[in-house]
mmCIF file of C-alpha atoms in Angstrom:
data_model
loop_
_atom_site.group_PDB
_atom_site.id
_atom_site.type_symbol
_atom_site.label_atom_id
_atom_site.label_comp_id
_atom_site.label_asym_id
_atom_site.label_seq_id
_atom_site.Cartn_x
_atom_site.Cartn_y
_atom_site.Cartn_z
ATOM 1 C CA UNK J 18 98.083 75.855 -54.607
ATOM 2 C CA UNK J 19 99.528 73.655 -57.347
ATOM 3 C CA UNK J 20 97.854 70.269 -57.969
ATOM 4 C CA UNK J 21 101.014 68.424 -56.977
ATOM 5 C CA UNK J 22 101.145 70.242 -53.656
ATOM 6 C CA UNK J 23 97.501 69.445 -53.012
ATOM 7 C CA UNK J 24 98.040 65.769 -53.712
ATOM 8 C CA UNK J 25 101.017 65.800 -51.375
ATOM 9 C CA UNK J 26 98.804 67.173 -48.616
ATOM 10 C CA UNK J 27 96.129 64.575 -49.272
ATOM 11 C CA UNK J 28 98.386 61.568 -49.164
ATOM 12 C CA UNK J 29 100.536 62.308 -46.159
ATOM 13 C CA UNK J 30 101.851 59.605 -43.851
ATOM 14 C CA UNK J 31 98.995 59.813 -41.398
ATOM 15 C CA UNK J 32 96.421 59.200 -44.102
ATOM 16 C CA UNK J 33 98.432 56.310 -45.534
ATOM 17 C CA UNK J 34 98.688 54.618 -42.149
ATOM 18 C CA UNK J 35 95.044 55.071 -41.172
ATOM 19 C CA UNK J 36 93.220 55.000 -44.521
ATOM 20 C CA UNK J 37 89.873 54.086 -42.992
ATOM 21 C CA UNK J 38 89.789 57.239 -40.893
ATOM 22 C CA UNK J 39 87.246 60.035 -41.294
ATOM 23 C CA UNK J 40 90.069 62.301 -42.458
ATOM 24 C CA UNK J 41 90.867 59.935 -45.316
ATOM 25 C CA UNK J 42 87.219 59.865 -46.409
ATOM 26 C CA UNK J 43 86.713 63.615 -46.044
ATOM 27 C CA UNK J 44 89.741 64.587 -48.099
ATOM 28 C CA UNK J 45 88.880 62.345 -51.026
ATOM 29 C CA UNK J 46 85.217 63.326 -50.845
ATOM 30 C CA UNK J 47 86.197 66.942 -51.375
ATOM 31 C CA UNK J 48 87.912 65.988 -54.625
ATOM 32 C CA UNK J 49 85.278 63.602 -55.969
ATOM 33 C CA UNK J 50 82.329 65.852 -55.148
ATOM 34 C CA UNK J 51 83.802 68.395 -57.541
ATOM 35 C CA UNK J 52 83.108 65.921 -60.367
ATOM 36 C CA UNK J 53 79.480 66.460 -61.439
ATOM 37 C CA UNK J 54 77.113 63.506 -61.612
ATOM 38 C CA UNK J 55 75.634 62.602 -64.979
ATOM 39 C CA UNK J 56 72.056 61.573 -65.786
ATOM 40 C CA UNK J 57 73.415 58.301 -67.178
ATOM 41 C CA UNK J 58 74.786 57.433 -63.708
ATOM 42 C CA UNK J 59 71.234 56.920 -62.447
ATOM 43 C CA UNK J 60 70.516 54.575 -65.357
ATOM 44 C CA UNK J 61 73.691 52.600 -64.677
ATOM 45 C CA UNK J 62 72.764 52.303 -61.011
ATOM 46 C CA UNK J 63 69.307 50.982 -61.970
ATOM 47 C CA UNK J 64 70.940 48.354 -64.163
ATOM 48 C CA UNK J 65 73.325 47.479 -61.318
ATOM 49 C CA UNK J 66 70.463 46.801 -58.921
ATOM 50 C CA UNK J 67 68.299 44.885 -61.385
ATOM 51 C CA UNK J 68 71.078 42.710 -62.812
ATOM 52 C CA UNK J 69 72.833 41.947 -59.536
ATOM 53 C CA UNK J 70 69.542 40.987 -57.845
ATOM 54 C CA UNK J 71 68.732 38.758 -60.814
ATOM 55 C CA UNK J 72 72.160 37.100 -60.720
ATOM 56 C CA UNK J 73 71.859 36.502 -56.967
ATOM 57 C CA UNK J 74 68.593 34.632 -57.507
ATOM 58 C CA UNK J 75 69.900 32.673 -60.479
ATOM 59 C CA UNK J 76 73.031 31.560 -58.619
ATOM 60 C CA UNK J 77 71.215 30.403 -55.460
ATOM 61 C CA UNK J 78 71.266 26.728 -56.557
ATOM 62 C CA UNK J 79 75.069 27.072 -56.724
ATOM 63 C CA UNK J 80 75.811 29.326 -53.756
ATOM 64 C CA UNK J 81 73.882 27.280 -51.183
ATOM 65 C CA UNK J 82 75.827 24.035 -51.861
ATOM 66 C CA UNK J 83 79.083 26.026 -51.938
ATOM 67 C CA UNK J 84 78.294 27.478 -48.516
ATOM 68 C CA UNK J 85 77.518 24.033 -47.099
ATOM 69 C CA UNK J 86 80.737 22.513 -48.475
ATOM 70 C CA UNK J 87 82.834 25.414 -47.199
ATOM 71 C CA UNK J 88 81.385 25.147 -43.704
ATOM 72 C CA UNK J 89 81.910 21.384 -43.690
ATOM 73 C CA UNK J 90 85.512 21.469 -44.944
ATOM 74 C CA UNK J 91 86.909 24.796 -43.755
ATOM 75 C CA UNK J 92 84.541 25.962 -41.036
ATOM 76 C CA UNK J 93 83.881 29.595 -40.333
ATOM 77 C CA UNK J 94 84.128 32.332 -41.439
ATOM 78 C CA UNK J 95 82.247 31.581 -44.635
ATOM 79 C CA UNK J 96 83.178 34.867 -46.304
ATOM 80 C CA UNK J 97 86.352 36.778 -46.861
ATOM 81 C CA UNK J 98 85.782 40.410 -45.877
ATOM 82 C CA UNK J 99 88.493 42.676 -47.202
ATOM 83 C CA UNK J 100 88.684 46.425 -46.779
ATOM 84 C CA UNK J 101 88.578 48.272 -50.086
ATOM 85 C CA UNK J 102 88.411 51.945 -51.067
ATOM 86 C CA UNK J 103 85.113 52.887 -52.663
ATOM 87 C CA UNK J 104 83.524 55.922 -54.212
ATOM 88 C CA UNK J 105 84.583 59.183 -52.610
ATOM 89 C CA UNK J 106 87.232 57.419 -50.495
ATOM 90 C CA UNK J 107 84.710 55.546 -48.361
ATOM 91 C CA UNK J 108 86.148 52.266 -47.114
ATOM 92 C CA UNK J 109 83.882 49.208 -47.292
ATOM 93 C CA UNK J 110 84.173 45.446 -46.811
ATOM 94 C CA UNK J 111 84.278 43.542 -50.088
ATOM 95 C CA UNK J 112 82.790 40.048 -49.854
ATOM 96 C CA UNK J 113 84.037 36.797 -51.360
ATOM 97 C CA UNK J 114 83.641 33.162 -50.487
ATOM 98 C CA UNK J 115 86.665 32.325 -48.344
ATOM 99 C CA UNK J 116 89.226 30.449 -50.428
ATOM 100 C CA UNK J 117 92.255 30.781 -48.152
ATOM 101 C CA UNK J 118 93.297 29.309 -44.848
ATOM 102 C CA UNK J 119 92.149 31.120 -41.725
ATOM 103 C CA UNK J 120 93.913 34.404 -41.023
ATOM 104 C CA UNK J 121 95.700 34.206 -44.387
ATOM 105 C CA UNK J 122 94.792 37.831 -45.099
ATOM 106 C CA UNK J 123 96.981 38.982 -42.220
ATOM 107 C CA UNK J 124 99.927 37.064 -43.629
ATOM 108 C CA UNK J 125 99.314 38.328 -47.177
ATOM 109 C CA UNK J 126 98.729 41.955 -46.205
ATOM 110 C CA UNK J 127 102.199 43.374 -47.019
ATOM 111 C CA UNK J 128 102.366 41.912 -50.546
ATOM 112 C CA UNK J 129 101.176 43.003 -53.982
ATOM 113 C CA UNK J 130 101.593 41.881 -57.583
ATOM 114 C CA UNK J 131 103.391 38.650 -58.476
ATOM 115 C CA UNK J 132 104.560 38.032 -54.900
ATOM 116 C CA UNK J 133 100.955 38.287 -53.695
ATOM 117 C CA UNK J 134 99.849 35.813 -56.380
ATOM 118 C CA UNK J 135 102.537 33.305 -55.359
ATOM 119 C CA UNK J 136 101.819 33.526 -51.637
ATOM 120 C CA UNK J 137 98.064 33.435 -52.204
ATOM 121 C CA UNK J 138 98.479 30.182 -54.115
ATOM 122 C CA UNK J 139 100.262 28.687 -51.111
ATOM 123 C CA UNK J 140 97.453 29.778 -48.759
ATOM 124 C CA UNK J 141 94.612 28.484 -50.949
ATOM 125 C CA UNK J 142 92.476 25.596 -49.664
ATOM 126 C CA UNK J 143 91.464 22.666 -51.862
ATOM 127 C CA UNK J 144 87.868 23.863 -52.339
ATOM 128 C CA UNK J 145 89.169 27.417 -52.544
ATOM 129 C CA UNK J 146 91.348 26.549 -55.507
ATOM 130 C CA UNK J 147 88.301 25.233 -57.366
ATOM 131 C CA UNK J 148 86.258 28.308 -56.478
ATOM 132 C CA UNK J 149 89.021 30.565 -57.769
ATOM 133 C CA UNK J 150 89.502 28.514 -60.919
ATOM 134 C CA UNK J 151 85.792 28.792 -61.743
ATOM 135 C CA UNK J 152 85.509 32.352 -60.340
ATOM 136 C CA UNK J 153 82.549 31.311 -58.210
ATOM 137 C CA UNK J 154 84.223 32.907 -55.197
ATOM 138 C CA UNK J 155 83.256 36.308 -56.642
ATOM 139 C CA UNK J 156 79.482 35.766 -56.367
ATOM 140 C CA UNK J 157 79.063 37.403 -52.903
ATOM 141 C CA UNK J 158 80.294 40.706 -54.373
ATOM 142 C CA UNK J 159 76.846 41.003 -55.926
ATOM 143 C CA UNK J 160 75.691 41.969 -52.416
ATOM 144 C CA UNK J 161 78.208 44.805 -52.467
ATOM 145 C CA UNK J 162 76.602 45.954 -55.720
ATOM 146 C CA UNK J 163 73.071 45.792 -54.319
ATOM 147 C CA UNK J 164 74.153 47.778 -51.249
ATOM 148 C CA UNK J 165 75.639 50.504 -53.437
ATOM 149 C CA UNK J 166 79.260 49.929 -52.430
ATOM 150 C CA UNK J 167 80.195 48.608 -55.858
ATOM 151 C CA UNK J 168 78.993 48.616 -59.438
ATOM 152 C CA UNK J 169 78.976 45.746 -61.895
ATOM 153 C CA UNK J 170 81.412 47.766 -64.031
ATOM 154 C CA UNK J 171 84.117 50.082 -62.726
ATOM 155 C CA UNK J 172 87.741 50.189 -61.588
ATOM 156 C CA UNK J 173 88.552 47.116 -59.547
ATOM 157 C CA UNK J 174 88.547 47.937 -55.795
ATOM 158 C CA UNK J 175 91.900 48.140 -54.067
ATOM 159 C CA UNK J 176 93.035 47.901 -50.453
ATOM 160 C CA UNK J 177 93.346 51.256 -48.645
ATOM 161 C CA UNK J 178 97.006 50.735 -47.882
ATOM 162 C CA UNK J 179 97.939 50.164 -51.514
ATOM 163 C CA UNK J 180 95.655 52.950 -52.695
ATOM 164 C CA UNK J 181 97.541 55.404 -50.509
ATOM 165 C CA UNK J 182 100.834 54.181 -51.988
ATOM 166 C CA UNK J 183 99.684 54.177 -55.612
ATOM 167 C CA UNK J 184 98.205 57.648 -55.426
ATOM 168 C CA UNK J 185 101.632 58.974 -54.526
ATOM 169 C CA UNK J 186 103.183 57.267 -57.562
ATOM 170 C CA UNK J 187 100.274 58.096 -59.915
ATOM 171 C CA UNK J 188 98.688 61.414 -58.856
ATOM 172 C CA UNK J 189 95.685 60.900 -61.171
ATOM 173 C CA UNK J 190 94.856 57.680 -59.314
ATOM 174 C CA UNK J 191 92.373 59.463 -57.037
ATOM 175 C CA UNK J 192 90.080 59.962 -60.053
ATOM 176 C CA UNK J 193 89.092 56.303 -59.777
ATOM 177 C CA UNK J 194 87.044 57.385 -56.750
ATOM 178 C CA UNK J 195 84.666 59.414 -58.913
ATOM 179 C CA UNK J 196 82.723 56.197 -59.595
ATOM 180 C CA UNK J 197 81.963 53.042 -57.646
ATOM 181 C CA UNK J 198 84.533 50.246 -57.955
ATOM 182 C CA UNK J 199 83.412 47.396 -60.166
ATOM 183 C CA UNK J 200 82.903 43.656 -60.043
ATOM 184 C CA UNK J 201 84.545 43.802 -63.458
ATOM 185 C CA UNK J 202 86.360 46.645 -65.141
ATOM 186 C CA UNK J 203 87.289 48.115 -68.489
ATOM 187 C CA UNK J 204 90.968 47.574 -67.683
ATOM 188 C CA UNK J 205 90.362 43.908 -66.835
ATOM 189 C CA UNK J 206 88.616 43.050 -70.110
ATOM 190 C CA UNK J 207 91.314 44.828 -72.122
ATOM 191 C CA UNK J 208 94.432 43.778 -70.251
ATOM 192 C CA UNK J 209 95.640 40.931 -68.043
ATOM 193 C CA UNK J 210 96.464 40.816 -64.351
ATOM 194 C CA UNK J 211 100.158 41.461 -64.947
ATOM 195 C CA UNK J 212 99.513 44.792 -66.689
ATOM 196 C CA UNK J 213 101.159 47.761 -64.969
ATOM 197 C CA UNK J 214 99.088 49.933 -62.667
ATOM 198 C CA UNK J 215 99.744 52.963 -64.872
ATOM 199 C CA UNK J 216 98.300 51.212 -67.927
ATOM 200 C CA UNK J 217 95.321 49.917 -65.979
ATOM 201 C CA UNK J 218 94.699 53.439 -64.716
ATOM 202 C CA UNK J 219 94.595 54.748 -68.292
ATOM 203 C CA UNK J 220 91.810 52.290 -69.136
ATOM 204 C CA UNK J 221 89.959 53.036 -65.896
ATOM 205 C CA UNK J 222 90.041 56.750 -66.656
ATOM 206 C CA UNK J 223 88.723 56.045 -70.144
ATOM 207 C CA UNK J 224 85.771 54.232 -68.573
ATOM 208 C CA UNK J 225 85.168 57.056 -66.106
ATOM 209 C CA UNK J 226 85.194 59.660 -68.889
ATOM 210 C CA UNK J 227 82.752 57.628 -70.994
ATOM 211 C CA UNK J 228 80.708 55.428 -68.624
ATOM 212 C CA UNK J 229 77.972 55.091 -71.207
ATOM 213 C CA UNK J 230 75.321 52.403 -71.119
ATOM 214 C CA UNK J 231 76.720 51.008 -74.381
ATOM 215 C CA UNK J 232 80.194 50.543 -72.908
ATOM 216 C CA UNK J 233 78.711 49.209 -69.657
ATOM 217 C CA UNK J 234 76.764 46.487 -71.472
ATOM 218 C CA UNK J 235 79.668 45.686 -73.788
ATOM 219 C CA UNK J 236 82.006 45.245 -70.816
ATOM 220 C CA UNK J 237 79.491 42.978 -69.070
ATOM 221 C CA UNK J 238 79.044 40.880 -72.212
ATOM 222 C CA UNK J 239 82.812 40.486 -72.645
ATOM 223 C CA UNK J 240 83.198 39.595 -68.969
ATOM 224 C CA UNK J 241 80.361 37.046 -69.130
ATOM 225 C CA UNK J 242 82.039 35.294 -72.054
ATOM 226 C CA UNK J 243 85.387 35.220 -70.241
ATOM 227 C CA UNK J 244 83.804 33.944 -67.028
ATOM 228 C CA UNK J 245 82.036 31.135 -68.897
ATOM 229 C CA UNK J 246 85.298 30.095 -70.551
ATOM 230 C CA UNK J 247 87.139 30.294 -67.229
ATOM 231 C CA UNK J 248 84.378 28.283 -65.539
ATOM 232 C CA UNK J 249 84.645 25.584 -68.207
ATOM 233 C CA UNK J 250 88.435 25.455 -67.909
ATOM 234 C CA UNK J 251 88.164 25.315 -64.116
ATOM 235 C CA UNK J 252 85.755 22.371 -64.275
ATOM 236 C CA UNK J 253 87.964 20.575 -66.787
ATOM 237 C CA UNK J 254 91.069 21.088 -64.670
ATOM 238 C CA UNK J 255 89.393 19.657 -61.565
ATOM 239 C CA UNK J 256 87.680 16.733 -63.277
#
């Protein structure tokens, strides 16, 4: 069977509609399991656990007040839980501090790209806008890293529905599932949010082919510098 025909079988309508099904997971697992693990993957996972646990402890003096303010101003739920496609096609719930009005995710579900950005801005709460501006809303994803659903570095996780659509447009897109999705990614530190999915995929595949400890640490260092600058700008904008 030709690769194109195989991809067509994998991403049929049924899979696209029910991407969290066992069939969805099984079919992608068959592809990703054919990609051999590397000894360096174990080292990267050890760094993931150690660094994310450390960051969770360090950020406690920030996360506890954030949780209290969110509960007082917006009520429950405290966290946004969004379905994302992980390694091998397994679907997991990605955590963030909730920055949008209640049930906003249902209203935003059909949108992507610039339209999603515009509508998300309209749904953002006052405290949520500050959390987004400082990127503090991302802290709960460290739990996803500890649990093994994500890595600190990898392709950014995407919703199952959009993954099923993108893999039809970009057949190599499934290769992102060879590794865990990341809290930050090689594509994100090289390019902006508006970059095309095809270009982002090229950078993601470069990371997957390399995924060395050197590149891992370099990506984290670049991300840390960007987050600190964004945090400072967010504080200045809200002061």
